[in-house]
Amino acid sequence: MRTVLFSLAAAAAVVATPALANEARVEARAGVIWGSGDSEAIVGAAVGYDFDLGSKAFAGVEVSGDKILDSAANRVAFGFTGRLGAKVSPEDKLFLAGGYTTKPCRFCTDSEHLGAGWEHKFGPIYGKVEYRHYFTNQGLPDTDAVVGGIGVNF
């Protein structure tokens, strides 16, 4: 699984050439992460870059930090993600995401993640909804998260 996720991230970086680059982005986000009967609020930020793959597709990379608002622990989950998606209209993007996250659950050390999302542009600002599933691979239950975000494209 880890090989597939890292391959997705590498493909997004290698296939997309800087000559076709179309936008950098910065976003703030908030949501909920749950697993093992627990749920916690999360807040975070991400920076990324999306590359055009023609007029209807894109690939991208993202680095994120999400603060898990857990009263029992003080932790931030850092994510390294590749995205591959479709431009379904001039304002809308649907995408699949996969990568690596540090410490998304209370007792795990790291995980791979897969997910999907949608972005809608309002000029240079966009809104986003994304779901992620975290594979802990450490004998612990997997976790899930849903976040909503607001960002700016450059």
mmCIF file of C-alpha atoms in Angstrom:
data_model
loop_
_atom_site.group_PDB
_atom_site.id
_atom_site.type_symbol
_atom_site.label_atom_id
_atom_site.label_comp_id
_atom_site.label_asym_id
_atom_site.label_seq_id
_atom_site.Cartn_x
_atom_site.Cartn_y
_atom_site.Cartn_z
ATOM 1 C CA MET A 1 0.000 0.000 0.000
ATOM 2 C CA ARG A 2 2.773 2.429 0.909
ATOM 3 C CA THR A 3 4.426 1.841 -2.482
ATOM 4 C CA VAL A 4 1.184 2.668 -4.303
ATOM 5 C CA LEU A 5 0.688 5.877 -2.335
ATOM 6 C CA PHE A 6 4.250 7.073 -2.790
ATOM 7 C CA SER A 7 3.993 6.203 -6.494
ATOM 8 C CA LEU A 8 0.898 8.416 -6.779
ATOM 9 C CA ALA A 9 2.716 11.314 -5.133
ATOM 10 C CA ALA A 10 5.814 10.791 -7.297
ATOM 11 C CA ALA A 11 3.744 10.532 -10.475
ATOM 12 C CA ALA A 12 2.004 13.792 -9.659
ATOM 13 C CA ALA A 13 5.361 15.512 -9.265
ATOM 14 C CA VAL A 14 7.099 13.894 -12.261
ATOM 15 C CA VAL A 15 4.297 13.829 -14.852
ATOM 16 C CA ALA A 16 3.411 17.464 -14.382
ATOM 17 C CA THR A 17 6.056 19.724 -15.852
ATOM 18 C CA PRO A 18 6.685 23.283 -14.641
ATOM 19 C CA ALA A 19 5.956 24.587 -18.146
ATOM 20 C CA LEU A 20 2.309 23.571 -17.654
ATOM 21 C CA ALA A 21 2.062 24.819 -14.068
ATOM 22 C CA ASN A 22 -1.096 26.713 -13.310
ATOM 23 C CA GLU A 23 -1.565 27.468 -9.629
ATOM 24 C CA ALA A 24 -0.148 27.488 -6.150
ATOM 25 C CA ARG A 25 -2.546 27.471 -3.224
ATOM 26 C CA VAL A 26 -2.698 28.112 0.512
ATOM 27 C CA GLU A 27 -5.644 27.049 2.644
ATOM 28 C CA ALA A 28 -7.019 26.974 6.176
ATOM 29 C CA ARG A 29 -9.260 24.065 7.120
ATOM 30 C CA ALA A 30 -11.237 22.509 9.934
ATOM 31 C CA GLY A 31 -13.122 19.289 10.434
ATOM 32 C CA VAL A 32 -13.350 16.099 12.427
ATOM 33 C CA ILE A 33 -11.222 12.961 12.696
ATOM 34 C CA TRP A 34 -12.655 9.749 14.141
ATOM 35 C CA GLY A 35 -11.762 6.142 14.901
ATOM 36 C CA SER A 36 -11.988 3.578 17.718
ATOM 37 C CA GLY A 37 -15.152 5.205 19.033
ATOM 38 C CA ASP A 38 -13.432 8.568 19.518
ATOM 39 C CA SER A 39 -13.848 11.719 17.486
ATOM 40 C CA GLU A 40 -11.867 14.940 17.713
ATOM 41 C CA ALA A 41 -12.048 18.307 16.038
ATOM 42 C CA ILE A 42 -9.110 19.286 13.825
ATOM 43 C CA VAL A 43 -7.880 22.610 12.460
ATOM 44 C CA GLY A 44 -5.026 23.042 10.051
ATOM 45 C CA ALA A 45 -3.394 24.581 7.042
ATOM 46 C CA ALA A 46 -1.991 23.331 3.756
ATOM 47 C CA VAL A 47 0.118 24.632 0.899
ATOM 48 C CA GLY A 48 0.145 22.999 -2.491
ATOM 49 C CA TYR A 49 0.750 23.312 -6.169
ATOM 50 C CA ASP A 50 -1.459 21.947 -8.957
ATOM 51 C CA PHE A 51 -0.130 21.246 -12.442
ATOM 52 C CA ASP A 52 -2.282 21.191 -15.572
ATOM 53 C CA LEU A 53 -2.433 17.883 -17.429
ATOM 54 C CA GLY A 54 -4.304 19.297 -20.377
ATOM 55 C CA SER A 55 -7.578 21.186 -20.223
ATOM 56 C CA LYS A 56 -9.536 18.604 -18.192
ATOM 57 C CA ALA A 57 -7.044 17.054 -15.743
ATOM 58 C CA PHE A 58 -4.499 18.092 -13.136
ATOM 59 C CA ALA A 59 -1.974 16.638 -10.710
ATOM 60 C CA GLY A 60 -0.669 18.250 -7.588
ATOM 61 C CA VAL A 61 1.375 18.032 -4.422
ATOM 62 C CA GLU A 62 0.478 19.259 -0.949
ATOM 63 C CA VAL A 63 2.073 19.632 2.478
ATOM 64 C CA SER A 64 -0.255 20.038 5.437
ATOM 65 C CA GLY A 65 -0.319 20.344 9.198
ATOM 66 C CA ASP A 66 -3.465 19.529 11.142
ATOM 67 C CA LYS A 67 -3.778 20.175 14.889
ATOM 68 C CA ILE A 68 -5.891 17.480 16.483
ATOM 69 C CA LEU A 69 -7.803 19.172 19.304
ATOM 70 C CA ASP A 70 -7.518 16.222 21.659
ATOM 71 C CA SER A 71 -7.672 17.075 25.339
ATOM 72 C CA ALA A 72 -5.485 14.050 26.219
ATOM 73 C CA ALA A 73 -2.610 14.758 23.832
ATOM 74 C CA ASN A 74 -0.955 17.683 22.114
ATOM 75 C CA ARG A 75 -0.213 16.568 18.571
ATOM 76 C CA VAL A 76 -0.042 17.829 15.008
ATOM 77 C CA ALA A 77 -0.416 15.457 12.052
ATOM 78 C CA PHE A 78 1.842 16.480 9.148
ATOM 79 C CA GLY A 79 0.785 15.227 5.719
ATOM 80 C CA PHE A 80 2.593 14.820 2.405
ATOM 81 C CA THR A 81 0.055 14.241 -0.344
ATOM 82 C CA GLY A 82 -0.180 13.739 -4.094
ATOM 83 C CA ARG A 83 -3.404 14.670 -5.908
ATOM 84 C CA LEU A 84 -4.788 13.586 -9.260
ATOM 85 C CA GLY A 85 -8.041 14.967 -10.541
ATOM 86 C CA ALA A 86 -10.433 16.277 -13.133
ATOM 87 C CA LYS A 87 -11.496 19.833 -13.902
ATOM 88 C CA VAL A 88 -15.230 19.257 -14.262
ATOM 89 C CA SER A 89 -15.923 22.933 -14.957
ATOM 90 C CA PRO A 90 -13.870 26.149 -14.916
ATOM 91 C CA GLU A 91 -14.755 26.516 -11.218
ATOM 92 C CA ASP A 92 -14.826 22.884 -10.018
ATOM 93 C CA LYS A 93 -12.194 20.211 -9.417
ATOM 94 C CA LEU A 94 -12.757 16.637 -8.259
ATOM 95 C CA PHE A 95 -9.674 14.774 -7.044
ATOM 96 C CA LEU A 96 -8.213 11.665 -5.481
ATOM 97 C CA ALA A 97 -5.485 12.119 -2.904
ATOM 98 C CA GLY A 98 -2.932 9.785 -1.371
ATOM 99 C CA GLY A 99 0.192 10.063 0.710
ATOM 100 C CA TYR A 100 1.800 9.824 4.127
ATOM 101 C CA THR A 101 0.715 11.359 7.450
ATOM 102 C CA THR A 102 2.527 11.502 10.776
ATOM 103 C CA LYS A 103 0.567 10.666 13.946
ATOM 104 C CA PRO A 104 -3.098 10.945 12.820
ATOM 105 C CA CYS A 105 -4.309 8.849 15.774
ATOM 106 C CA ARG A 106 -3.603 8.831 19.485
ATOM 107 C CA PHE A 107 -1.444 5.684 19.685
ATOM 108 C CA CYS A 108 -0.083 5.298 16.147
ATOM 109 C CA THR A 109 3.151 6.780 14.857
ATOM 110 C CA ASP A 110 2.320 7.290 11.178
ATOM 111 C CA SER A 111 0.035 6.132 8.384
ATOM 112 C CA GLU A 112 -0.701 6.197 4.696
ATOM 113 C CA HIS A 113 -3.863 7.933 3.569
ATOM 114 C CA LEU A 114 -6.254 7.821 0.619
ATOM 115 C CA GLY A 115 -9.110 10.169 0.004
ATOM 116 C CA ALA A 116 -11.177 12.249 -2.352
ATOM 117 C CA GLY A 117 -12.362 15.812 -2.495
ATOM 118 C CA TRP A 118 -14.009 18.657 -4.338
ATOM 119 C CA GLU A 119 -12.911 22.280 -4.763
ATOM 120 C CA HIS A 120 -15.018 25.166 -6.035
ATOM 121 C CA LYS A 121 -13.471 28.477 -7.086
ATOM 122 C CA PHE A 122 -14.931 31.858 -6.206
ATOM 123 C CA GLY A 123 -12.404 33.916 -8.201
ATOM 124 C CA PRO A 124 -8.972 33.592 -6.556
ATOM 125 C CA ILE A 125 -10.611 32.104 -3.422
ATOM 126 C CA TYR A 126 -11.840 28.514 -3.254
ATOM 127 C CA GLY A 127 -13.847 26.323 -0.932
ATOM 128 C CA LYS A 128 -12.972 22.678 -0.402
ATOM 129 C CA VAL A 129 -14.425 19.505 1.123
ATOM 130 C CA GLU A 130 -12.198 16.441 1.507
ATOM 131 C CA TYR A 131 -12.480 12.958 3.011
ATOM 132 C CA ARG A 132 -9.411 10.918 4.036
ATOM 133 C CA HIS A 133 -9.000 7.366 5.309
ATOM 134 C CA TYR A 134 -5.826 6.711 7.335
ATOM 135 C CA PHE A 135 -4.321 3.203 7.275
ATOM 136 C CA THR A 136 -2.426 2.816 10.558
ATOM 137 C CA ASN A 137 -0.934 -0.656 9.817
ATOM 138 C CA GLN A 138 0.095 -1.051 13.460
ATOM 139 C CA GLY A 139 -2.593 -3.354 14.832
ATOM 140 C CA LEU A 140 -4.728 -0.303 15.593
ATOM 141 C CA PRO A 141 -8.063 0.591 14.009
ATOM 142 C CA ASP A 142 -7.888 2.874 10.980
ATOM 143 C CA THR A 143 -9.135 6.453 11.292
ATOM 144 C CA ASP A 144 -11.113 8.749 9.007
ATOM 145 C CA ALA A 145 -11.389 12.507 8.621
ATOM 146 C CA VAL A 146 -13.559 15.035 6.831
ATOM 147 C CA VAL A 147 -12.414 18.636 6.486
ATOM 148 C CA GLY A 148 -13.764 21.780 4.905
ATOM 149 C CA GLY A 149 -11.376 24.494 3.829
ATOM 150 C CA ILE A 150 -11.068 27.967 2.409
ATOM 151 C CA GLY A 151 -8.035 28.893 0.372
ATOM 152 C CA VAL A 152 -6.441 31.292 -2.054
ATOM 153 C CA ASN A 153 -4.980 30.401 -5.459
ATOM 154 C CA PHE A 154 -1.926 32.260 -6.777
#
